[in-house]
Amino acid sequence: SSAEKGAGADEVIAERPRTKKPPPGPGWQYKRISKYGRTWGHWLSPVRHIEFRKRARACEFELLRQKCDLEEVHAWKEYKKIKTGVETYVVNPKQYDSPMEGDIKRDDQAEQPVTSETNLQCMKPPPGKGWKSKLVQNGWQNRFHWVSPTRKIEFRRWKQACEFEQLRQRFDAEEVRSWEEYRKTRSPAQKTHVISPQRYDMNSMGEKAAKRSDG
């Protein structure tokens, strides 16, 4: 509305929103805006702080965040595709079209391990026995990777780590064979969601040769 776009409005990030509706998802913030004796609220996304004027649109974006593994750069691109030719209900939407400094990096760029102590804990259970979680910092967001028990294969996503664990169980926890099968299950267009996957391809041949010589 014209009131929302005008200057001089009082804007406050409210700890307790004056609305009975729940946030679109974990980490969202409610921004209370008052002007001309009228009060309304916006919703700010957890990572890029994208400011939605309508909760329904914020909920749509949250579904895309979940689909994109909480990566808001990718989620925003998908949202803009859906809203082509219609109102986005976002304040200054063009600023989010190009990744800004501090935005989450692309999947093919390595994340940096978090070195400072943190109380964050992963809410998901390990994919299987012996798996370790690894907290990494990606842009403005802390995320968890999953490291396999034997070859220490580092998966960016829990779902793909679980897929690999199913192969480990199938092949009696032998990760060389499991990795070869995992590679076969991924089409050329699909990502492995593994940090530096090529090194496990190269190591497979050497590990197999070592086993033959030991046998």
mmCIF file of N, CA and C in Angstrom, residues 71-179:
data_model
loop_
_atom_site.group_PDB
_atom_site.id
_atom_site.type_symbol
_atom_site.label_atom_id
_atom_site.label_comp_id
_atom_site.label_asym_id
_atom_site.label_seq_id
_atom_site.Cartn_x
_atom_site.Cartn_y
_atom_site.Cartn_z
ATOM 1 N N GLU A 71 18.645 -22.934 1.520
ATOM 2 C CA GLU A 71 19.505 -22.014 0.787
ATOM 3 C C GLU A 71 18.634 -20.935 0.138
ATOM 4 N N GLU A 72 18.670 -19.746 0.691
ATOM 5 C CA GLU A 72 17.729 -18.705 0.290
ATOM 6 C C GLU A 72 18.059 -18.065 -1.047
ATOM 7 N N VAL A 73 19.313 -18.148 -1.496
ATOM 8 C CA VAL A 73 19.636 -17.628 -2.826
ATOM 9 C C VAL A 73 18.880 -18.431 -3.874
ATOM 10 N N HIS A 74 18.962 -19.766 -3.764
ATOM 11 C CA HIS A 74 18.262 -20.626 -4.712
ATOM 12 C C HIS A 74 16.744 -20.519 -4.533
ATOM 13 N N ALA A 75 16.308 -20.469 -3.276
ATOM 14 C CA ALA A 75 14.872 -20.382 -3.000
ATOM 15 C C ALA A 75 14.276 -19.097 -3.588
ATOM 16 N N TRP A 76 15.027 -18.009 -3.503
ATOM 17 C CA TRP A 76 14.555 -16.740 -4.064
ATOM 18 C C TRP A 76 14.413 -16.825 -5.576
ATOM 19 N N LYS A 77 15.365 -17.456 -6.242
ATOM 20 C CA LYS A 77 15.274 -17.616 -7.689
ATOM 21 C C LYS A 77 14.012 -18.386 -8.073
ATOM 22 N N GLU A 78 13.718 -19.436 -7.303
ATOM 23 C CA GLU A 78 12.514 -20.220 -7.580
ATOM 24 C C GLU A 78 11.256 -19.401 -7.315
ATOM 25 N N TYR A 79 11.285 -18.619 -6.244
ATOM 26 C CA TYR A 79 10.129 -17.779 -5.904
ATOM 27 C C TYR A 79 9.863 -16.756 -7.008
ATOM 28 N N LYS A 80 10.927 -16.141 -7.529
ATOM 29 C CA LYS A 80 10.759 -15.150 -8.592
ATOM 30 C C LYS A 80 10.192 -15.794 -9.863
ATOM 31 N N LYS A 81 10.590 -17.027 -10.135
ATOM 32 C CA LYS A 81 10.034 -17.721 -11.301
ATOM 33 C C LYS A 81 8.525 -17.911 -11.154
ATOM 34 N N ILE A 82 8.129 -18.305 -9.944
ATOM 35 C CA ILE A 82 6.701 -18.532 -9.685
ATOM 36 C C ILE A 82 5.916 -17.229 -9.784
ATOM 37 N N LYS A 83 6.534 -16.123 -9.367
ATOM 38 C CA LYS A 83 5.841 -14.841 -9.296
ATOM 39 C C LYS A 83 6.093 -13.964 -10.525
ATOM 40 N N THR A 84 6.553 -14.554 -11.606
ATOM 41 C CA THR A 84 6.780 -13.769 -12.820
ATOM 42 C C THR A 84 5.491 -13.091 -13.261
ATOM 43 N N GLY A 85 5.535 -11.779 -13.370
ATOM 44 C CA GLY A 85 4.374 -11.021 -13.825
ATOM 45 C C GLY A 85 3.363 -10.693 -12.761
ATOM 46 N N VAL A 86 3.594 -11.132 -11.515
ATOM 47 C CA VAL A 86 2.657 -10.825 -10.429
ATOM 48 C C VAL A 86 3.424 -10.212 -9.261
ATOM 49 N N GLU A 87 2.701 -9.678 -8.321
ATOM 50 C CA GLU A 87 3.296 -9.009 -7.165
ATOM 51 C C GLU A 87 4.013 -10.023 -6.269
ATOM 52 N N THR A 88 5.246 -9.694 -5.854
ATOM 53 C CA THR A 88 5.995 -10.576 -4.953
ATOM 54 C C THR A 88 5.651 -10.340 -3.494
ATOM 55 N N TYR A 89 5.114 -9.156 -3.183
ATOM 56 C CA TYR A 89 4.826 -8.746 -1.807
ATOM 57 C C TYR A 89 6.094 -8.752 -0.956
ATOM 58 N N VAL A 90 7.173 -8.300 -1.563
ATOM 59 C CA VAL A 90 8.455 -8.170 -0.885
ATOM 60 C C VAL A 90 8.907 -6.720 -0.982
ATOM 61 N N VAL A 91 9.479 -6.191 0.079
ATOM 62 C CA VAL A 91 9.996 -4.827 0.087
ATOM 63 C C VAL A 91 11.317 -4.795 -0.695
ATOM 64 N N ASN A 92 11.371 -3.933 -1.704
ATOM 65 C CA ASN A 92 12.565 -3.799 -2.561
ATOM 66 C C ASN A 92 13.071 -5.156 -3.065
ATOM 67 N N PRO A 93 12.269 -5.897 -3.814
ATOM 68 C CA PRO A 93 12.644 -7.266 -4.203
ATOM 69 C C PRO A 93 13.871 -7.355 -5.097
ATOM 70 N N LYS A 94 14.148 -6.319 -5.886
ATOM 71 C CA LYS A 94 15.262 -6.402 -6.835
ATOM 72 C C LYS A 94 16.615 -6.567 -6.147
ATOM 73 N N GLN A 95 16.714 -6.131 -4.893
ATOM 74 C CA GLN A 95 18.008 -6.221 -4.193
ATOM 75 C C GLN A 95 18.412 -7.666 -3.925
ATOM 76 N N TYR A 96 17.459 -8.581 -4.003
ATOM 77 C CA TYR A 96 17.767 -9.983 -3.732
ATOM 78 C C TYR A 96 18.042 -10.791 -5.005
ATOM 79 N N ASP A 97 17.880 -10.151 -6.169
ATOM 80 C CA ASP A 97 18.085 -10.874 -7.419
ATOM 81 C C ASP A 97 19.541 -11.272 -7.620
ATOM 82 N N SER A 98 20.466 -10.445 -7.164
ATOM 83 C CA SER A 98 21.895 -10.754 -7.256
ATOM 84 C C SER A 98 22.401 -11.094 -5.869
ATOM 85 N N PRO A 99 23.149 -12.199 -5.722
ATOM 86 C CA PRO A 99 23.685 -12.558 -4.403
ATOM 87 C C PRO A 99 24.520 -11.427 -3.822
ATOM 88 N N MET A 100 24.281 -11.126 -2.559
ATOM 89 C CA MET A 100 25.007 -10.057 -1.891
ATOM 90 C C MET A 100 26.155 -10.644 -1.096
ATOM 91 N N GLU A 101 27.068 -9.769 -0.674
ATOM 92 C CA GLU A 101 28.190 -10.211 0.147
ATOM 93 C C GLU A 101 27.662 -10.864 1.415
ATOM 94 N N GLY A 102 28.148 -12.055 1.692
ATOM 95 C CA GLY A 102 27.698 -12.786 2.868
ATOM 96 C C GLY A 102 26.604 -13.782 2.578
ATOM 97 N N ASP A 103 26.053 -13.766 1.353
ATOM 98 C CA ASP A 103 25.027 -14.738 1.013
ATOM 99 C C ASP A 103 25.615 -16.136 0.987
ATOM 100 N N ILE A 104 24.758 -17.123 1.077
ATOM 101 C CA ILE A 104 25.189 -18.512 1.045
ATOM 102 C C ILE A 104 25.857 -18.823 -0.277
ATOM 103 N N LYS A 105 26.954 -19.541 -0.216
ATOM 104 C CA LYS A 105 27.693 -19.873 -1.422
ATOM 105 C C LYS A 105 26.992 -20.974 -2.201
ATOM 106 N N ARG A 106 27.400 -21.126 -3.448
ATOM 107 C CA ARG A 106 26.856 -22.173 -4.284
ATOM 108 C C ARG A 106 27.356 -23.523 -3.799
ATOM 109 N N ASP A 107 26.644 -24.578 -4.216
ATOM 110 C CA ASP A 107 26.984 -25.922 -3.762
ATOM 111 C C ASP A 107 28.394 -26.333 -4.140
ATOM 112 N N ASP A 108 28.929 -25.785 -5.259
ATOM 113 C CA ASP A 108 30.240 -26.226 -5.723
ATOM 114 C C ASP A 108 31.377 -25.445 -5.066
ATOM 115 N N GLN A 109 31.047 -24.595 -4.087
ATOM 116 C CA GLN A 109 32.064 -23.868 -3.346
ATOM 117 C C GLN A 109 32.158 -24.439 -1.935
ATOM 118 N N ALA A 110 33.362 -24.589 -1.451
ATOM 119 C CA ALA A 110 33.563 -25.231 -0.156
ATOM 120 C C ALA A 110 33.160 -24.308 0.976
ATOM 121 N N GLU A 111 32.503 -24.882 1.987
ATOM 122 C CA GLU A 111 32.161 -24.136 3.176
ATOM 123 C C GLU A 111 33.352 -24.136 4.125
ATOM 124 N N GLN A 112 33.349 -23.212 5.059
ATOM 125 C CA GLN A 112 34.432 -23.107 6.024
ATOM 126 C C GLN A 112 33.994 -23.715 7.348
ATOM 127 N N PRO A 113 34.821 -24.587 7.946
ATOM 128 C CA PRO A 113 34.460 -25.140 9.249
ATOM 129 C C PRO A 113 34.347 -24.040 10.296
ATOM 130 N N VAL A 114 33.433 -24.218 11.214
ATOM 131 C CA VAL A 114 33.274 -23.268 12.310
ATOM 132 C C VAL A 114 34.335 -23.571 13.362
ATOM 133 N N THR A 115 35.150 -22.579 13.667
ATOM 134 C CA THR A 115 36.240 -22.805 14.609
ATOM 135 C C THR A 115 35.881 -22.355 16.022
ATOM 136 N N SER A 116 34.957 -21.416 16.143
ATOM 137 C CA SER A 116 34.585 -20.941 17.477
ATOM 138 C C SER A 116 33.625 -21.925 18.133
ATOM 139 N N GLU A 117 33.632 -21.927 19.476
ATOM 140 C CA GLU A 117 32.747 -22.820 20.186
ATOM 141 C C GLU A 117 31.307 -22.391 19.974
ATOM 142 N N THR A 118 30.425 -23.361 19.890
ATOM 143 C CA THR A 118 29.020 -23.060 19.662
ATOM 144 C C THR A 118 28.162 -24.070 20.392
ATOM 145 N N ASN A 119 26.976 -23.644 20.798
ATOM 146 C CA ASN A 119 26.049 -24.536 21.474
ATOM 147 C C ASN A 119 25.058 -25.154 20.501
ATOM 148 N N LEU A 120 25.228 -24.857 19.218
ATOM 149 C CA LEU A 120 24.311 -25.414 18.238
ATOM 150 C C LEU A 120 24.445 -26.927 18.191
ATOM 151 N N GLN A 121 23.327 -27.613 18.104
ATOM 152 C CA GLN A 121 23.325 -29.056 17.983
ATOM 153 C C GLN A 121 22.441 -29.451 16.818
ATOM 154 N N CYS A 122 22.855 -30.477 16.101
ATOM 155 C CA CYS A 122 22.061 -30.938 14.971
ATOM 156 C C CYS A 122 20.815 -31.644 15.497
ATOM 157 N N MET A 123 19.660 -31.319 14.919
ATOM 158 C CA MET A 123 18.408 -31.894 15.372
ATOM 159 C C MET A 123 18.138 -33.255 14.732
ATOM 160 N N LYS A 124 18.880 -33.603 13.693
ATOM 161 C CA LYS A 124 18.645 -34.867 12.999
ATOM 162 C C LYS A 124 19.556 -35.955 13.558
ATOM 163 N N PRO A 125 19.069 -37.191 13.608
ATOM 164 C CA PRO A 125 19.912 -38.281 14.087
ATOM 165 C C PRO A 125 20.964 -38.647 13.049
ATOM 166 N N PRO A 126 22.065 -39.260 13.455
ATOM 167 C CA PRO A 126 23.077 -39.680 12.480
ATOM 168 C C PRO A 126 22.472 -40.652 11.470
ATOM 169 N N PRO A 127 22.993 -40.667 10.246
ATOM 170 C CA PRO A 127 22.479 -41.612 9.235
ATOM 171 C C PRO A 127 22.654 -43.063 9.653
ATOM 172 N N GLY A 128 23.660 -43.329 10.492
ATOM 173 C CA GLY A 128 23.899 -44.690 10.956
ATOM 174 C C GLY A 128 24.993 -44.705 12.004
ATOM 175 N N LYS A 129 25.336 -45.887 12.466
ATOM 176 C CA LYS A 129 26.342 -46.043 13.502
ATOM 177 C C LYS A 129 27.708 -45.598 12.991
ATOM 178 N N GLY A 130 28.388 -44.774 13.786
ATOM 179 C CA GLY A 130 29.731 -44.334 13.437
ATOM 180 C C GLY A 130 29.808 -43.042 12.662
ATOM 181 N N TRP A 131 28.684 -42.506 12.221
ATOM 182 C CA TRP A 131 28.679 -41.238 11.490
ATOM 183 C C TRP A 131 28.918 -40.077 12.463
ATOM 184 N N LYS A 132 29.609 -39.049 11.967
ATOM 185 C CA LYS A 132 29.865 -37.854 12.764
ATOM 186 C C LYS A 132 29.271 -36.630 12.075
ATOM 187 N N SER A 133 28.708 -35.732 12.857
ATOM 188 C CA SER A 133 28.228 -34.469 12.310
ATOM 189 C C SER A 133 29.350 -33.436 12.360
ATOM 190 N N LYS A 134 29.370 -32.537 11.405
ATOM 191 C CA LYS A 134 30.404 -31.501 11.321
ATOM 192 C C LYS A 134 29.717 -30.158 11.102
ATOM 193 N N LEU A 135 29.908 -29.257 12.022
ATOM 194 C CA LEU A 135 29.306 -27.935 11.933
ATOM 195 C C LEU A 135 30.160 -27.033 11.045
ATOM 196 N N VAL A 136 29.567 -26.457 10.024
ATOM 197 C CA VAL A 136 30.285 -25.572 9.119
ATOM 198 C C VAL A 136 29.520 -24.263 8.983
ATOM 199 N N GLN A 137 30.241 -23.215 8.614
ATOM 200 C CA GLN A 137 29.649 -21.892 8.431
ATOM 201 C C GLN A 137 29.574 -21.596 6.951
ATOM 202 N N ASN A 138 28.363 -21.314 6.473
ATOM 203 C CA ASN A 138 28.137 -21.079 5.060
ATOM 204 C C ASN A 138 27.412 -19.750 4.911
ATOM 205 N N GLY A 139 28.160 -18.695 4.531
ATOM 206 C CA GLY A 139 27.536 -17.382 4.463
ATOM 207 C C GLY A 139 27.110 -16.928 5.846
ATOM 208 N N TRP A 140 25.828 -16.621 5.997
ATOM 209 C CA TRP A 140 25.293 -16.166 7.279
ATOM 210 C C TRP A 140 24.755 -17.324 8.111
ATOM 211 N N GLN A 141 24.880 -18.525 7.616
ATOM 212 C CA GLN A 141 24.169 -19.644 8.213
ATOM 213 C C GLN A 141 25.115 -20.749 8.657
ATOM 214 N N ASN A 142 24.859 -21.309 9.825
ATOM 215 C CA ASN A 142 25.574 -22.500 10.271
ATOM 216 C C ASN A 142 24.810 -23.728 9.797
ATOM 217 N N ARG A 143 25.558 -24.693 9.263
ATOM 218 C CA ARG A 143 24.925 -25.898 8.749
ATOM 219 C C ARG A 143 25.724 -27.116 9.198
ATOM 220 N N PHE A 144 25.104 -28.278 9.080
ATOM 221 C CA PHE A 144 25.763 -29.516 9.449
ATOM 222 C C PHE A 144 26.061 -30.355 8.218
ATOM 223 N N HIS A 145 27.265 -30.907 8.183
ATOM 224 C CA HIS A 145 27.634 -31.932 7.221
ATOM 225 C C HIS A 145 27.707 -33.258 7.973
ATOM 226 N N TRP A 146 27.725 -34.354 7.198
ATOM 227 C CA TRP A 146 27.790 -35.682 7.805
ATOM 228 C C TRP A 146 28.985 -36.434 7.243
ATOM 229 N N VAL A 147 29.808 -36.992 8.118
ATOM 230 C CA VAL A 147 31.058 -37.644 7.735
ATOM 231 C C VAL A 147 30.928 -39.148 7.967
ATOM 232 N N SER A 148 31.189 -39.932 6.921
ATOM 233 C CA SER A 148 31.015 -41.388 6.993
ATOM 234 C C SER A 148 32.059 -42.019 7.920
ATOM 235 N N PRO A 149 31.765 -43.205 8.462
ATOM 236 C CA PRO A 149 32.631 -43.795 9.492
ATOM 237 C C PRO A 149 34.028 -44.189 9.023
ATOM 238 N N THR A 150 34.166 -44.725 7.804
ATOM 239 C CA THR A 150 35.439 -45.319 7.398
ATOM 240 C C THR A 150 36.297 -44.389 6.549
ATOM 241 N N ARG A 151 35.770 -43.952 5.417
ATOM 242 C CA ARG A 151 36.559 -43.141 4.482
ATOM 243 C C ARG A 151 36.405 -41.647 4.747
ATOM 244 N N LYS A 152 35.578 -41.316 5.726
ATOM 245 C CA LYS A 152 35.351 -39.917 6.110
ATOM 246 C C LYS A 152 34.825 -39.096 4.922
ATOM 247 N N ILE A 153 33.913 -39.694 4.175
ATOM 248 C CA ILE A 153 33.274 -38.994 3.058
ATOM 249 C C ILE A 153 32.323 -37.953 3.643
ATOM 250 N N GLU A 154 32.503 -36.713 3.230
ATOM 251 C CA GLU A 154 31.757 -35.611 3.842
ATOM 252 C C GLU A 154 30.563 -35.210 2.967
ATOM 253 N N PHE A 155 29.374 -35.500 3.466
ATOM 254 C CA PHE A 155 28.134 -35.194 2.760
ATOM 255 C C PHE A 155 27.566 -33.867 3.252
ATOM 256 N N ARG A 156 27.167 -33.037 2.298
ATOM 257 C CA ARG A 156 26.550 -31.762 2.663
ATOM 258 C C ARG A 156 25.123 -31.939 3.164
ATOM 259 N N ARG A 157 24.458 -32.998 2.720
ATOM 260 C CA ARG A 157 23.044 -33.156 3.024
ATOM 261 C C ARG A 157 22.785 -34.484 3.725
ATOM 262 N N TRP A 158 21.925 -34.420 4.709
ATOM 263 C CA TRP A 158 21.573 -35.587 5.516
ATOM 264 C C TRP A 158 20.900 -36.649 4.662
ATOM 265 N N LYS A 159 20.034 -36.238 3.756
ATOM 266 C CA LYS A 159 19.296 -37.198 2.925
ATOM 267 C C LYS A 159 20.250 -38.058 2.113
ATOM 268 N N GLN A 160 21.250 -37.429 1.475
ATOM 269 C CA GLN A 160 22.193 -38.184 0.666
ATOM 270 C C GLN A 160 23.106 -39.052 1.538
ATOM 271 N N ALA A 161 23.428 -38.573 2.738
ATOM 272 C CA ALA A 161 24.201 -39.398 3.657
ATOM 273 C C ALA A 161 23.427 -40.662 4.034
ATOM 274 N N CYS A 162 22.121 -40.523 4.214
ATOM 275 C CA CYS A 162 21.277 -41.684 4.530
ATOM 276 C C CYS A 162 21.233 -42.661 3.354
ATOM 277 N N GLU A 163 21.203 -42.126 2.137
ATOM 278 C CA GLU A 163 21.237 -42.994 0.962
ATOM 279 C C GLU A 163 22.536 -43.795 0.939
ATOM 280 N N PHE A 164 23.641 -43.132 1.257
ATOM 281 C CA PHE A 164 24.929 -43.817 1.265
ATOM 282 C C PHE A 164 24.978 -44.859 2.383
ATOM 283 N N GLU A 165 24.380 -44.557 3.521
ATOM 284 C CA GLU A 165 24.353 -45.506 4.628
ATOM 285 C C GLU A 165 23.588 -46.776 4.245
ATOM 286 N N GLN A 166 22.530 -46.629 3.480
ATOM 287 C CA GLN A 166 21.795 -47.805 3.014
ATOM 288 C C GLN A 166 22.678 -48.691 2.145
ATOM 289 N N LEU A 167 23.531 -48.069 1.327
ATOM 290 C CA LEU A 167 24.470 -48.835 0.512
ATOM 291 C C LEU A 167 25.546 -49.484 1.378
ATOM 292 N N ARG A 168 25.997 -48.788 2.415
ATOM 293 C CA ARG A 168 26.975 -49.371 3.346
ATOM 294 C C ARG A 168 26.414 -50.636 3.981
ATOM 295 N N GLN A 169 25.167 -50.602 4.390
ATOM 296 C CA GLN A 169 24.549 -51.771 5.002
ATOM 297 C C GLN A 169 24.416 -52.908 3.993
ATOM 298 N N ARG A 170 24.139 -52.532 2.767
ATOM 299 C CA ARG A 170 23.998 -53.540 1.707
ATOM 300 C C ARG A 170 25.321 -54.249 1.437
ATOM 301 N N PHE A 171 26.437 -53.492 1.528
ATOM 302 C CA PHE A 171 27.748 -54.051 1.214
ATOM 303 C C PHE A 171 28.599 -54.286 2.472
ATOM 304 N N ASP A 172 27.930 -54.584 3.568
ATOM 305 C CA ASP A 172 28.625 -54.965 4.803
ATOM 306 C C ASP A 172 29.595 -53.878 5.255
ATOM 307 N N ALA A 173 29.156 -52.637 5.173
ATOM 308 C CA ALA A 173 29.916 -51.452 5.642
ATOM 309 C C ALA A 173 31.183 -51.192 4.839
ATOM 310 N N GLU A 174 31.331 -51.792 3.658
ATOM 311 C CA GLU A 174 32.499 -51.548 2.815
ATOM 312 C C GLU A 174 32.260 -50.284 1.992
ATOM 313 N N GLU A 175 32.965 -49.219 2.317
ATOM 314 C CA GLU A 175 32.660 -47.921 1.722
ATOM 315 C C GLU A 175 33.238 -47.729 0.327
ATOM 316 N N VAL A 176 34.260 -48.484 -0.051
ATOM 317 C CA VAL A 176 34.771 -48.382 -1.417
ATOM 318 C C VAL A 176 33.696 -48.837 -2.403
ATOM 319 N N ARG A 177 33.159 -50.022 -2.146
ATOM 320 C CA ARG A 177 32.096 -50.557 -3.004
ATOM 321 C C ARG A 177 30.838 -49.686 -2.918
ATOM 322 N N SER A 178 30.527 -49.254 -1.713
ATOM 323 C CA SER A 178 29.335 -48.421 -1.517
ATOM 324 C C SER A 178 29.441 -47.122 -2.310
ATOM 325 N N TRP A 179 30.648 -46.531 -2.328
ATOM 326 C CA TRP A 179 30.843 -45.288 -3.064
ATOM 327 C C TRP A 179 30.662 -45.494 -4.565
#
